[in-house]
Coordinates of C-alpha atoms in Angstrom, one line a residue:
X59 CA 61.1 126.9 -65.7
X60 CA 58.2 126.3 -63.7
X61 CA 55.3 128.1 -63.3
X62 CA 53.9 128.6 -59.4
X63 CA 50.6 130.0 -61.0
X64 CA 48.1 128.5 -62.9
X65 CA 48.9 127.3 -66.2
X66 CA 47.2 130.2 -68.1
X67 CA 48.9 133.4 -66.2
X68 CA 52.0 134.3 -66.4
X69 CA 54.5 133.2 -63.1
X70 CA 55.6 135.7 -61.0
X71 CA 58.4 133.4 -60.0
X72 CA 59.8 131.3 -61.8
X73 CA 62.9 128.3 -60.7
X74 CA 65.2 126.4 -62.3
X75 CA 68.1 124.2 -61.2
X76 CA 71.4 123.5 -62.1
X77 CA 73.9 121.4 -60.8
X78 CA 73.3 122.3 -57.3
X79 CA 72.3 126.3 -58.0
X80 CA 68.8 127.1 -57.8
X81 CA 67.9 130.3 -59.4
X82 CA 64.3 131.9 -58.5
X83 CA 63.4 134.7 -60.7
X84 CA 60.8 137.4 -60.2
X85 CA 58.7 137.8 -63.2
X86 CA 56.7 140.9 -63.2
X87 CA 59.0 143.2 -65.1
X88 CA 55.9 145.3 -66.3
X89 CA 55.1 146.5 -62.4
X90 CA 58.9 146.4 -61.9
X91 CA 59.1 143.2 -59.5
X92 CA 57.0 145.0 -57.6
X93 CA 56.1 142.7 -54.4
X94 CA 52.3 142.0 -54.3
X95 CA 50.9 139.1 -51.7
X96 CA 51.1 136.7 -54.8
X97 CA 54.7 137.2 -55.6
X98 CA 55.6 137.0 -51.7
X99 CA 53.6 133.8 -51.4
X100 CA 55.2 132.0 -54.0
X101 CA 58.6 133.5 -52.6
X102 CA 57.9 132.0 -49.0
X103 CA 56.4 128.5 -50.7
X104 CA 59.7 128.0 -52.6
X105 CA 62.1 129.1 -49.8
X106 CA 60.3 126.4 -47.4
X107 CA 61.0 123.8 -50.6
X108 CA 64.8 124.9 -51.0
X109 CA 65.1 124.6 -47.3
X110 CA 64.0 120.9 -47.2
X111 CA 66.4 120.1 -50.2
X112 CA 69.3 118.6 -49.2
X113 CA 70.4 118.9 -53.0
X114 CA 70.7 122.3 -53.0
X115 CA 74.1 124.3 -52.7
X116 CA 73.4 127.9 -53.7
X117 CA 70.3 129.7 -54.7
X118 CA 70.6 133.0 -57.0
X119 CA 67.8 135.8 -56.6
X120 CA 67.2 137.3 -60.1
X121 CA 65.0 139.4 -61.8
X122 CA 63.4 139.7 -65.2
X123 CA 63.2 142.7 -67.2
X124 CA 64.9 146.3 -66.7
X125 CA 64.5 146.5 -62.3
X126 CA 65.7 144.1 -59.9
X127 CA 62.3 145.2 -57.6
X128 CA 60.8 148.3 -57.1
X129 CA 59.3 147.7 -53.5
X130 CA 56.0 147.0 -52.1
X131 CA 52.8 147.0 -55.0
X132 CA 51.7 150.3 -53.9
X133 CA 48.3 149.7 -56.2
X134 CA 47.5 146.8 -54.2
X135 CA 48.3 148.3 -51.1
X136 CA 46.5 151.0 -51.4
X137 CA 43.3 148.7 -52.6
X138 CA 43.2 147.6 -48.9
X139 CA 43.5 150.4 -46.3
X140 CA 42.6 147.9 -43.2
X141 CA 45.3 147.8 -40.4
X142 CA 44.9 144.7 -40.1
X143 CA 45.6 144.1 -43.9
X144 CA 48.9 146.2 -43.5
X145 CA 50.2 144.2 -40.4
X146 CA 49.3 140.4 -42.1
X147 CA 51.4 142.0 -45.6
X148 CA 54.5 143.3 -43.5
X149 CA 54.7 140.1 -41.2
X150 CA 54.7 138.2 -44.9
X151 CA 56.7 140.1 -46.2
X152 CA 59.3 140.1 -43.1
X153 CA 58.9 136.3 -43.5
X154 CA 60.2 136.1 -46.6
X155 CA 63.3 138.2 -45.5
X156 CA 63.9 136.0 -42.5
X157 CA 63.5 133.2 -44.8
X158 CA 66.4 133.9 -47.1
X159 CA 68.4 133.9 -43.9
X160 CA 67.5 130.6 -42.5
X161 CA 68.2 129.0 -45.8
X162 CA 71.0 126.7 -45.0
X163 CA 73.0 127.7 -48.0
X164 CA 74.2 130.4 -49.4
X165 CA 72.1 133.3 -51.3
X166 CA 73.2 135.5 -54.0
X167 CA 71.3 138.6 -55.1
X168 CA 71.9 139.3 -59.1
X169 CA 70.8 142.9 -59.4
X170 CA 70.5 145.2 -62.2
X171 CA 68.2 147.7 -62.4
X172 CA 67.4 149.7 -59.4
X173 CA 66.2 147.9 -56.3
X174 CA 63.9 150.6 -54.1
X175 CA 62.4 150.2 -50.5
X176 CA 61.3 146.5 -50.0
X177 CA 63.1 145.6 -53.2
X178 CA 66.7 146.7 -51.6
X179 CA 65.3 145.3 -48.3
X180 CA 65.6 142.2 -50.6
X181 CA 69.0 143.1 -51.8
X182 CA 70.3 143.5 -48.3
X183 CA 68.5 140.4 -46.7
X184 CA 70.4 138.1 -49.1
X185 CA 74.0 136.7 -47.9
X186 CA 75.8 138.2 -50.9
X187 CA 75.2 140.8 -53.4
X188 CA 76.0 141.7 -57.3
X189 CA 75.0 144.2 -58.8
X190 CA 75.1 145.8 -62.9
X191 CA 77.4 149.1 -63.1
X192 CA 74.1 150.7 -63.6
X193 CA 72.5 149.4 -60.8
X194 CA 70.7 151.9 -58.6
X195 CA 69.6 151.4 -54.7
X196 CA 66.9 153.8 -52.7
X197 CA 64.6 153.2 -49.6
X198 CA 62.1 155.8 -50.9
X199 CA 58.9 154.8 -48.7
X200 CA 59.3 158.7 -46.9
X201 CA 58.7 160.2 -50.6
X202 CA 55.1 159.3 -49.8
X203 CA 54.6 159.9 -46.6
X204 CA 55.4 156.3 -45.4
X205 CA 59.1 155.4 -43.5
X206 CA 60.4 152.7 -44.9
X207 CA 60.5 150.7 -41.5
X208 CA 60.6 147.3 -42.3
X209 CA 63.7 147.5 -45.0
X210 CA 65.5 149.8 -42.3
X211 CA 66.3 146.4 -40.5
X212 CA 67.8 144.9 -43.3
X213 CA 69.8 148.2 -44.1
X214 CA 71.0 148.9 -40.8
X215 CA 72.4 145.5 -40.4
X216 CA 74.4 145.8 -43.8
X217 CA 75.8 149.2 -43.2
X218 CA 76.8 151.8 -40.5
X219 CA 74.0 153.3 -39.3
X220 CA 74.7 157.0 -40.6
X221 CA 74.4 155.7 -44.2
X222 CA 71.3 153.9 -43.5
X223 CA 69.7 156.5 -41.8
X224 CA 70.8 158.9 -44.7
X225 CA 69.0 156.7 -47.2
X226 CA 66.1 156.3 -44.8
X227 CA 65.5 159.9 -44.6
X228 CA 65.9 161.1 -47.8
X229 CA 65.2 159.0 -50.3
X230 CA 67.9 159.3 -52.5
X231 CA 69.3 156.7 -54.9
X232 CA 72.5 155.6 -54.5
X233 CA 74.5 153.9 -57.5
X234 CA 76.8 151.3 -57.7
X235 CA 79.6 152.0 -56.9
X236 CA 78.4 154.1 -53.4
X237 CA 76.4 150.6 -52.9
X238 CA 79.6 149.0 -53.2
X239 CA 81.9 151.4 -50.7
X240 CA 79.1 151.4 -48.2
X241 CA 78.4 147.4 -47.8
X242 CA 75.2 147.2 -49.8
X243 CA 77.0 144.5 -51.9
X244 CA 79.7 142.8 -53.1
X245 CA 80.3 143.8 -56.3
X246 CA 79.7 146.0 -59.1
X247 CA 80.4 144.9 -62.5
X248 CA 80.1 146.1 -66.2
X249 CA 76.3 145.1 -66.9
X250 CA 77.3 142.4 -69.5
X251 CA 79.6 140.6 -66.8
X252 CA 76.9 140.4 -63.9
X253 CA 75.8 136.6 -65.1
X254 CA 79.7 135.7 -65.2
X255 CA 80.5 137.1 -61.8
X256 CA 77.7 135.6 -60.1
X257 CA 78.4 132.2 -61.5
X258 CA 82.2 132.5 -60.4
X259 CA 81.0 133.3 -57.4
X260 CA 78.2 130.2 -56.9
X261 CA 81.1 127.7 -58.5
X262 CA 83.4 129.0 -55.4
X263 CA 80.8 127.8 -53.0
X264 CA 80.1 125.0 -54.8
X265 CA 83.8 124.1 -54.7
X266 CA 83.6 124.3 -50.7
X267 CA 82.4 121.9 -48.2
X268 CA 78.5 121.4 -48.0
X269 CA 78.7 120.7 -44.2
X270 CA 81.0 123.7 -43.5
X271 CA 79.1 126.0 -45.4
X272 CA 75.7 125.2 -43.3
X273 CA 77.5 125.1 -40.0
X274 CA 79.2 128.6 -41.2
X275 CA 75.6 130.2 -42.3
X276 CA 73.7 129.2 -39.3
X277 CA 76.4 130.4 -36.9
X278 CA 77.0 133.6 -38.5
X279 CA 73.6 135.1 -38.2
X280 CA 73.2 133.6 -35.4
X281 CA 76.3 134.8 -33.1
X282 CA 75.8 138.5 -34.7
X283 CA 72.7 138.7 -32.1
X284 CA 74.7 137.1 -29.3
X285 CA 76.9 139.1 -27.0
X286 CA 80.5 139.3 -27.4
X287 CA 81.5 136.2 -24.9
X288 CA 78.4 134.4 -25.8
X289 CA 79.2 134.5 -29.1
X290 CA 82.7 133.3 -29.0
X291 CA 81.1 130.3 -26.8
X292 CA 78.2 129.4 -29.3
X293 CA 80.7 129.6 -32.1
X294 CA 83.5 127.3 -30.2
X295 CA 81.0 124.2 -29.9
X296 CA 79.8 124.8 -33.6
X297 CA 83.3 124.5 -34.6
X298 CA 83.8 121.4 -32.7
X299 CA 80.8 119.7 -33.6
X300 CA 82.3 120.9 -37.4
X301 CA 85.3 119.0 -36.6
X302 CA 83.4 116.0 -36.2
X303 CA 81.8 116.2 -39.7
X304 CA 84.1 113.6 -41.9
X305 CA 84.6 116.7 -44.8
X306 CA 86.3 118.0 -41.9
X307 CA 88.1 115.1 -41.5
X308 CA 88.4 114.9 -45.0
X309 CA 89.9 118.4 -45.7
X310 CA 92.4 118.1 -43.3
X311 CA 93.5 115.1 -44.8
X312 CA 94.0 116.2 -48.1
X313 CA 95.6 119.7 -47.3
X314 CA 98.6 117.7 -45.1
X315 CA 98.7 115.1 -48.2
X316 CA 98.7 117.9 -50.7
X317 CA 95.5 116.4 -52.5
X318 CA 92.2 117.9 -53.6
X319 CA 89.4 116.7 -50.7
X320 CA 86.7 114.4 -51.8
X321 CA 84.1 116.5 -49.5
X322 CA 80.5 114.1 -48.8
X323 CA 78.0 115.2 -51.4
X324 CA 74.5 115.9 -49.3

């Protein structure tokens, strides 16, 4: 994989690619994943690469060592009590979350560990969600005296507000299977079965039309922020315009011959 340091440090993120699944992995197990300016740079610089690559079908957001991401570097926080500091690393940091979004393709969070504050921000901002049996999720910013504001959007657009708040408020970790019943993510698995269940799930969209699956992405955030009749209107002339797309063509084609489609590769 490639390093987006300098030769001589170790990466704090770290790609590789694979038939059409890009996996980016954060590499600072011994501060936890924590999220320091460095680490969210290099997030932002490669989700403005996968966004411009037309080759890429699904990217996978991993983690090395025993935590997915334990939040904000608290250390380096801490190292520079300027407001102005604080705003310019939570707009970065928001960027990065709006970022996973406005990738065109689908991405998948692969989550052992536990995932606290801006770390299950992370979690929530992706479009899907694995997670180890032994996975464990917390918003804990309020333990020191700090509300976790910025992962509360991310929360509170995954699940019902109540259980958002709850987590907000208290700081208590959640495992699993709670993360599971309450929308967090998609699925918990035995910790030895989380690589195989997110690869099932990447060769499913990889299976699927590469047009669709942008039109579907883009719409989908999109139309959540819309009012009901606008919504229904925006989503109507995206469907059309899908229509004209020849995988839609295509798929059509094949499901009334009873074939397998040939969708356009990008």
């Amino acid at each position: 994989m490639p390093a987006l340091q300098t030769a001589a440090e170790a990466p704090m993120l770290e790609r590789s690619d694979d038939g059409g699944v890009t996996t980016l992995r954060l590499n600072r197990p011994a501060r936890f994943n924590a999220l320091c300016a460095g680490l969210l740079d290099a997030l932002q610089r490669e989700l403005q690469a996968l966004e411009r690559d037309a080759s890429v079908r699904c990217v996978v957001l991993e983690a090395a060592g025993k935590a997915f991401c334990a939040g904000h570097d608290l250390r380096e926080m801490r190292s520079q009590p300027d407001l102005d500091d604080y705003r310019a690393l939570f707009r970065k940091c928001s960027a990065v979350m709006q970022g996973l979004q406005a990738l065109p393709v689908p991405v998948i969070a692969k989550v052992q560990g536990i995932a606290t504050a801006a770390g299950c921000q992370l979690v929530a901002s992706c479009d899907l969600a694995v997670c180890a049996d032994t996975a464990r999720f917390a918003v804990s910013g309020i333990n020191v005296g700090l509300f976790c504001s910025t992962p509360a959007v991310a929360l509170s657009r995954n699940m019902s507000a109540k259980r958002a708040f709850e987590m907000l408020v208290t700081a208590r970790f959640i495992d699993a299977a709670q993360a599971l019943d309450w929308g967090l993510v998609n699925d918990a698995v035995p910790a030895e079965r989380l690589g195989a269940r997110v690869a099932e799930l990447a060769r499913d969209i990889l299976a699927k039309s590469p047009a669709a699956i942008r039109y579907g992405k883009r719409m989908f955030y999109r139309q959540r922020q819309m009012a009901l009749g606008d919504a229904y209107e925006y989503a109507a002339d995206v469907m059309a315009h899908n229509m004209m797309e020849d995988d839609a063509r295509e798929g059509i084609d094949a499901f009334l011959e009873k074939r397998p489609p040939r969708w356009r590769r990008a």
